[in-house]
Amino acid sequence: MKHRLQIPLRHFFATPPTPCPYLPGKLERKVVTLLAGEDPDGLHNALSQAGFRRSQDLAYRPACENCNACVPVRVPVADFVPSVTQRRILKRNAGTLARRLPAYATREHYQVFRRYVTARHDGGGMADMEFADYRAMVEDSPVRSGLSEFRCPDGRLLGICLIDEMSDGVSLVYSFFDPDFERRSPGSFIILWHIANAVELGLPYVYLGYWIAESRKMAYKSQFRPLEALNPEGWRPLPA
């Protein structure tokens, strides 16, 4: 008999259709629920294992009409073997100083966030985020969250990742980096570091959010193999 994931009874709401940020000509809708109650961490774990993601105090999952392009993916870290390219990325970032911090917004982090959004996502939904908005993204969390901070050996800030701590791993909520270091592939390095860190902590998974085969913005996630995808049968290996 198959194990069925139990999600506590609660209210779910559908958002109105808006233009999809990943696929031109598509409309995006989400199902959302409030992460509230006596055990928000337990609820967050159950929803994340069912393909939901967190934004502040909300959990959401795409529910678009006639479209199933957004596929939840996670890395089973015990089986992960870095590719030749990923080993080069690790070598280029040798000496990078990484540390875990509380989920607290700083002006230094925000300045890097602004530079990243302007360089990579100018005109997107985050383009006009002021410091108060950024603080809400980082600090307004009812679950166990934190920041992973990465610095060059000389102290320069390389990148930051907002993470959620889960019972079976870590969820990478949002990462950003200084565009001046783009040649070092900091986005991929941040994922590689979290995979290695999960192995050290004995955690089985790193959740990467949604992968969209047709989106160039999401293509990098499929490079972390083996990769598991959530489908109607549960979490299964993503075919090459």
XYZ file of C-alpha atoms in Angstrom:
240
model
C 0.000 0.000 0.000
C 1.378 3.392 -1.026
C 2.186 5.952 1.633
C -0.010 9.008 1.248
C 1.185 12.396 2.418
C -1.122 13.846 5.053
C -1.667 17.606 4.898
C -3.561 19.215 7.798
C -7.037 20.476 6.954
C -6.908 24.169 6.073
C -8.116 26.845 3.651
C -6.530 27.168 0.222
C -7.109 30.132 -2.075
C -6.547 30.645 -5.808
C -4.902 33.822 -7.084
C -6.242 35.632 -10.175
C -4.428 34.939 -13.476
C -1.350 37.089 -14.167
C 1.255 36.990 -16.979
C 3.686 34.111 -16.478
C 7.228 35.370 -15.729
C 8.810 32.294 -17.355
C 6.760 31.328 -20.424
C 5.675 34.098 -22.841
C 1.992 34.154 -23.655
C 1.031 32.025 -20.650
C -1.020 33.034 -17.620
C 0.010 32.068 -14.113
C -2.280 31.093 -11.238
C -1.341 29.833 -7.795
C -2.970 28.009 -4.932
C -1.904 29.579 -1.631
C -2.431 28.969 2.058
C -1.289 30.699 5.220
C 1.498 29.027 7.190
C -0.206 29.426 10.529
C -1.367 27.285 13.407
C 0.227 25.399 16.268
C 2.942 23.778 14.127
C 3.888 25.926 11.127
C 7.142 24.002 10.636
C 5.286 20.692 10.430
C 2.814 22.189 7.979
C 5.633 23.673 5.923
C 7.383 20.291 5.757
C 4.232 18.526 4.589
C 3.440 21.157 1.972
C 7.039 21.301 0.690
C 7.054 17.538 0.229
C 3.833 18.015 -1.766
C 5.466 20.545 -4.095
C 4.657 23.840 -2.388
C 7.110 26.718 -1.922
C 7.195 29.460 0.701
C 6.978 33.238 0.277
C 6.989 35.032 3.648
C 4.069 33.529 5.612
C 2.405 31.914 2.584
C 2.871 28.529 0.940
C 2.016 28.402 -2.763
C 1.946 26.036 -5.690
C 1.226 26.742 -9.390
C -2.285 25.847 -10.492
C -2.304 27.115 -14.072
C -5.028 26.176 -16.520
C -3.860 23.695 -19.173
C -0.222 23.953 -18.059
C 1.934 21.736 -15.857
C 5.304 23.175 -16.819
C 6.431 23.960 -13.251
C 7.930 20.771 -11.821
C 9.098 20.636 -8.168
C 12.638 19.238 -8.001
C 15.089 18.223 -5.278
C 18.600 16.763 -5.124
C 19.098 13.457 -3.222
C 22.465 14.542 -1.884
C 23.857 11.108 -0.979
C 23.831 10.124 -4.671
C 25.057 13.426 -6.079
C 28.328 13.417 -8.030
C 29.546 16.776 -9.394
C 30.124 16.957 -13.124
C 33.389 18.088 -14.700
C 31.970 21.606 -15.062
C 30.778 21.650 -11.462
C 34.190 20.522 -10.225
C 35.679 23.480 -12.095
C 33.178 25.791 -10.397
C 34.189 24.426 -7.003
C 37.849 24.983 -7.870
C 37.207 28.564 -9.027
C 35.500 29.283 -5.707
C 38.076 27.567 -3.501
C 38.710 29.667 -0.417
C 35.219 31.149 -0.366
C 34.124 31.775 3.210
C 30.625 30.476 3.970
C 28.613 30.878 7.136
C 25.033 30.463 8.326
C 23.315 33.559 9.702
C 19.905 34.334 11.226
C 17.256 35.548 8.777
C 18.058 39.219 9.309
C 18.127 41.846 6.557
C 21.175 44.120 6.291
C 21.910 47.078 4.072
C 25.013 45.359 2.710
C 23.017 42.313 1.611
C 20.298 44.531 0.165
C 22.788 46.445 -1.997
C 23.981 43.180 -3.538
C 20.353 42.115 -3.989
C 19.596 45.358 -5.867
C 22.609 44.931 -8.146
C 21.675 41.328 -8.851
C 18.033 42.084 -9.670
C 19.009 45.010 -11.909
C 21.543 42.906 -13.802
C 19.532 39.681 -14.099
C 15.824 40.471 -13.676
C 15.377 44.147 -14.510
C 11.681 44.795 -15.196
C 10.601 41.728 -13.225
C 8.436 41.581 -10.135
C 11.360 42.306 -7.784
C 12.771 45.245 -9.727
C 11.099 47.893 -7.559
C 11.660 46.249 -4.158
C 12.834 48.752 -1.565
C 14.647 47.836 1.644
C 11.393 47.372 3.564
C 10.200 44.888 0.929
C 13.504 43.044 1.044
C 13.369 42.927 4.843
C 9.882 41.408 4.675
C 11.104 38.746 2.224
C 13.954 37.780 4.544
C 12.483 38.231 8.009
C 8.737 37.543 7.712
C 8.854 33.782 8.176
C 6.828 31.641 10.589
C 9.161 28.658 10.004
C 12.822 27.905 10.697
C 14.685 30.060 8.198
C 18.141 31.533 7.839
C 20.729 32.947 5.476
C 23.811 31.374 3.965
C 26.412 34.069 3.323
C 29.406 33.702 0.996
C 32.461 35.966 0.983
C 35.735 36.088 -0.909
C 38.899 35.492 1.137
C 39.428 39.281 1.199
C 35.984 39.810 2.772
C 34.071 41.004 -0.279
C 30.460 39.802 -0.297
C 29.956 37.220 -3.043
C 26.380 36.060 -2.537
C 23.550 35.215 -0.167
C 20.908 32.508 -0.055
C 17.675 32.594 1.927
C 16.951 29.071 3.150
C 14.268 27.159 5.001
C 15.312 24.360 7.342
C 13.171 21.261 6.920
C 12.935 17.883 8.622
C 14.337 16.110 5.545
C 16.662 18.741 4.157
C 16.980 22.364 3.237
C 14.927 24.452 0.817
C 16.720 27.155 -1.168
C 14.113 29.921 -1.172
C 16.029 32.631 -3.034
C 19.681 33.229 -3.824
C 21.464 36.225 -5.316
C 25.027 37.332 -5.896
C 27.230 40.259 -6.913
C 27.192 40.409 -10.750
C 30.898 41.346 -10.687
C 31.635 37.701 -9.792
C 29.449 36.129 -12.487
C 32.428 34.421 -14.180
C 32.835 32.334 -11.027
C 29.301 30.897 -11.492
C 28.247 31.853 -7.949
C 24.660 30.685 -8.429
C 25.782 27.128 -9.154
C 28.425 27.303 -6.423
C 25.770 28.227 -3.848
C 23.774 25.103 -4.751
C 26.895 22.912 -4.693
C 27.827 24.242 -1.257
C 24.375 23.474 0.135
C 24.524 19.943 -1.283
C 27.868 19.343 0.457
C 26.582 20.965 3.641
C 23.478 18.745 3.639
C 25.711 15.676 3.380
C 27.726 16.893 6.388
C 24.552 17.450 8.397
C 23.048 14.089 7.436
C 20.115 15.665 5.586
C 18.853 13.732 2.546
C 17.569 16.489 0.241
C 18.188 19.965 -1.112
C 14.963 21.412 -2.524
C 15.532 23.651 -5.559
C 11.989 24.846 -6.194
C 10.446 24.597 -9.660
C 12.137 23.471 -12.855
C 10.619 24.428 -16.218
C 11.985 22.565 -19.225
C 11.048 25.352 -21.650
C 12.549 28.170 -19.561
C 16.194 29.204 -19.988
C 16.042 30.845 -16.534
C 15.333 27.440 -14.969
C 17.589 25.277 -17.159
C 20.493 25.287 -14.687
C 18.569 23.182 -12.150
C 18.607 20.113 -14.407
C 22.428 20.082 -14.242
C 22.411 18.814 -10.643
C 22.130 15.063 -11.100
C 20.593 12.861 -9.964
C 17.542 15.065 -9.625
C 14.139 14.006 -8.360
C 10.897 15.490 -9.679
C 7.447 15.360 -8.126
C 4.779 13.807 -10.321
C 1.386 12.203 -9.589
C 3.217 9.012 -8.538
C 5.393 10.874 -6.011
C 9.057 11.898 -6.116
C 10.787 10.095 -8.982
C 14.156 10.494 -10.773
C 14.004 13.168 -13.470
C 14.874 11.568 -16.834
C 17.968 12.910 -18.570
